[in-house]
Amino acid sequence: MADRLYIGIDSGTQGTKAVVLSEREKRIIAGSYQGYELSENSRGGKEQHPDVWIQACRSTLGEVLAHPQVDGRNVRGIGVSGQQHGMVAVDSAGQVIRPAKLWCDTETVSQCRTIIDRAGGERTVLEKTGNQVAAGFTASKILWLKEHEPDHYARLSTILLPHDYINFWLTGERKTECGDASGTAYFDVKSRRWSEDMLKAVDPSGRLMQCLPELIASSEPAG
């Protein structure tokens, strides 16, 4: 009986790693890593273009699949982990609109205050989401885009987290799981639903509800 193989991908802030696990040998039989840089500015902005992640995924996957012990026909699943909170803005054609603002980006502190005030204060935010609006979370990055790059914001069709974007590249499906969604500041961790009130605190027009990926359980396949 052929060995069943499973690929793991970890797309992080500093690099991407891919490994292959052998079910028969119960160990990792191949691994590859590719590092990359991030772009910074004096205002606390920290960004990466998702193309960098995809290039790293292609490279690391190519290396592990070329390993003499790995037969790609025996791969039974791919698991993806990645950096949280970052904002990947995607248009209706599935193209990335601009570089992703990352979890470590602190350029959006003033947008956090705006969202909290519009939502009714910190206590109300906590009641609506079970969470707070931190500069590292996704919500403030969306408002930053709306205020600073309105032409890009007008093209916005889907908001994906970095982890979601890797899955989108692999499957063509726009989905996210509740653990990642909890770090957006517009997800109610108690009801496990998107918070329309918090999204309207970002954009009162209500259009953002149409820009969100499908919510799935962390145990469900993305595609």
XYZ file of C-alpha atoms in Angstrom:
223
model
C 0.000 0.000 0.000
C 1.350 3.422 -0.990
C 2.435 5.737 1.804
C -0.001 8.583 2.446
C 1.672 11.987 2.537
C 0.518 15.306 3.984
C 1.944 18.746 3.245
C 2.141 21.533 5.806
C 2.681 25.174 4.841
C 3.464 27.930 7.326
C 3.416 31.404 5.769
C 4.896 33.807 8.296
C 6.083 37.385 8.517
C 9.731 36.507 7.904
C 9.413 33.505 5.621
C 7.489 30.447 4.444
C 8.170 26.842 5.345
C 6.774 23.705 3.692
C 7.124 20.176 5.074
C 5.943 16.713 4.031
C 4.768 14.234 6.660
C 4.812 10.506 5.995
C 1.942 8.625 7.602
C 3.799 5.334 7.344
C 7.052 6.626 8.846
C 5.312 9.045 11.212
C 7.900 11.730 10.607
C 8.688 14.680 8.367
C 10.552 13.411 5.321
C 11.124 16.693 3.441
C 11.259 20.370 4.290
C 12.064 23.701 2.678
C 12.189 27.341 3.816
C 12.349 30.676 2.006
C 12.768 33.994 3.801
C 11.685 37.472 2.702
C 11.613 41.069 3.900
C 8.847 43.478 4.840
C 8.460 47.137 3.904
C 8.396 49.681 6.733
C 7.834 53.419 7.066
C 8.435 55.963 9.828
C 4.724 56.069 10.750
C 4.662 52.451 11.913
C 3.470 50.989 8.614
C 4.591 47.429 7.880
C 3.574 45.756 4.636
C 4.271 42.821 2.330
C 2.882 42.094 -1.095
C 1.040 38.744 -1.172
C 2.925 37.913 -4.374
C 5.973 37.411 -2.122
C 4.109 34.741 -0.150
C 2.945 32.962 -3.289
C 6.429 32.954 -4.799
C 7.742 31.472 -1.533
C 4.973 28.850 -1.530
C 5.785 27.870 -5.119
C 9.482 27.608 -4.313
C 9.160 25.615 -1.086
C 6.459 23.317 -2.478
C 8.579 22.713 -5.564
C 11.533 21.707 -3.420
C 9.674 19.295 -1.143
C 7.821 17.682 -4.046
C 11.155 17.120 -5.800
C 12.518 15.220 -2.797
C 13.337 11.586 -3.753
C 11.106 10.203 -0.967
C 8.084 12.272 -2.032
C 5.659 11.097 -4.708
C 3.162 13.867 -5.332
C 0.524 11.327 -6.339
C 0.436 10.137 -2.721
C -0.319 13.532 -1.199
C -3.696 13.330 0.565
C -4.009 16.766 2.102
C -2.461 20.188 2.604
C -2.660 22.133 5.857
C -1.925 25.861 5.952
C -1.056 28.125 8.855
C -0.035 31.741 8.623
C 0.303 35.162 10.172
C -2.949 36.593 11.510
C -4.738 39.942 11.341
C -3.195 41.335 8.133
C -5.428 42.857 5.455
C -5.307 41.472 1.914
C -7.557 43.608 -0.289
C -8.820 41.687 -3.331
C -10.895 42.963 -6.251
C -13.765 41.243 -8.049
C -11.352 39.482 -10.424
C -9.419 37.994 -7.497
C -6.448 40.314 -7.979
C -4.617 41.850 -5.026
C -5.249 45.597 -4.975
C -2.235 46.705 -2.906
C 0.382 45.310 -0.507
C -1.034 43.734 2.639
C -0.891 45.713 5.871
C 0.456 43.256 8.449
C -0.394 42.357 12.040
C 2.624 44.351 13.245
C 1.524 47.524 11.398
C 0.762 50.295 13.935
C 0.042 53.075 11.436
C -3.693 52.743 12.106
C -3.939 53.816 15.777
C -6.149 56.826 14.960
C -8.491 54.606 12.937
C -8.893 52.355 16.006
C -10.100 55.348 18.015
C -12.548 56.328 15.272
C -14.039 52.835 15.113
C -14.374 52.590 18.904
C -16.094 55.977 19.087
C -18.475 55.164 16.241
C -19.341 51.827 17.864
C -20.242 53.484 21.173
C -17.087 53.095 23.254
C -14.859 50.288 24.469
C -17.499 48.665 26.701
C -19.945 48.488 23.789
C -17.282 47.033 21.502
C -16.556 44.357 24.097
C -20.271 43.523 24.306
C -20.602 43.317 20.519
C -17.512 41.222 19.820
C -16.020 39.863 23.032
C -12.867 41.638 21.925
C -11.318 45.066 21.471
C -10.107 47.109 18.506
C -6.315 46.851 18.474
C -4.034 48.463 15.914
C -2.813 45.023 14.891
C -6.328 43.815 14.080
C -7.838 44.052 10.608
C -10.671 46.557 11.126
C -8.502 49.641 11.475
C -6.542 48.682 8.362
C -9.750 48.718 6.316
C -10.671 52.199 7.551
C -7.106 53.330 6.832
C -7.532 52.135 3.241
C -10.855 53.961 2.944
C -9.399 57.221 4.253
C -5.970 57.170 2.595
C -6.511 55.252 -0.664
C -10.148 55.786 -1.702
C -9.532 54.587 -5.269
C -8.220 51.270 -3.931
C -11.082 51.065 -1.451
C -13.593 51.531 -4.277
C -12.182 48.386 -5.957
C -12.465 46.291 -2.792
C -14.466 43.107 -3.312
C -13.114 40.724 -0.656
C -11.117 41.195 2.541
C -8.869 38.212 3.229
C -6.374 37.505 5.983
C -2.903 36.289 4.897
C -3.767 32.687 5.830
C -7.021 32.977 3.854
C -5.178 34.326 0.834
C -2.845 31.323 0.707
C -5.908 29.051 0.796
C -7.557 31.194 -1.913
C -4.482 30.728 -4.117
C -4.574 26.958 -3.550
C -8.334 26.425 -3.922
C -10.010 29.461 -5.488
C -12.322 29.569 -2.436
C -12.758 32.724 -0.333
C -13.139 31.307 3.185
C -11.898 31.902 6.710
C -12.139 30.036 9.998
C -13.389 31.417 13.302
C -10.004 31.450 15.031
C -8.529 33.782 12.430
C -11.740 35.810 12.211
C -11.568 36.510 15.967
C -8.598 38.792 15.323
C -10.378 41.137 12.924
C -12.354 43.236 15.497
C -15.531 42.744 13.437
C -16.269 39.164 14.486
C -18.451 38.265 17.491
C -16.559 35.473 19.243
C -19.631 34.548 21.303
C -22.068 34.007 18.442
C -19.319 33.108 15.923
C -20.742 35.525 13.378
C -19.581 38.678 11.659
C -20.631 41.794 13.562
C -22.600 44.036 11.225
C -22.513 46.823 13.816
C -18.714 46.814 13.932
C -18.467 46.712 10.159
C -20.765 49.758 9.981
C -18.436 51.491 12.443
C -15.753 51.061 9.775
C -18.025 51.976 6.841
C -21.566 53.205 7.642
C -22.724 52.327 4.113
C -22.934 48.643 5.070
C -21.061 47.484 1.952
C -18.421 45.608 3.939
C -20.801 42.767 4.802
C -20.583 41.826 1.115
C -16.760 41.837 1.205
C -16.242 39.051 3.732
C -15.213 35.444 3.115
C -17.407 32.510 4.086
C -16.986 31.422 7.712
C -16.097 27.760 8.291
C -15.072 25.715 11.318
C -11.326 25.175 11.727
C -11.882 21.446 11.165
C -13.594 21.986 7.784
C -11.656 21.880 4.507
C -11.182 25.226 2.791
C -11.497 23.599 -0.609
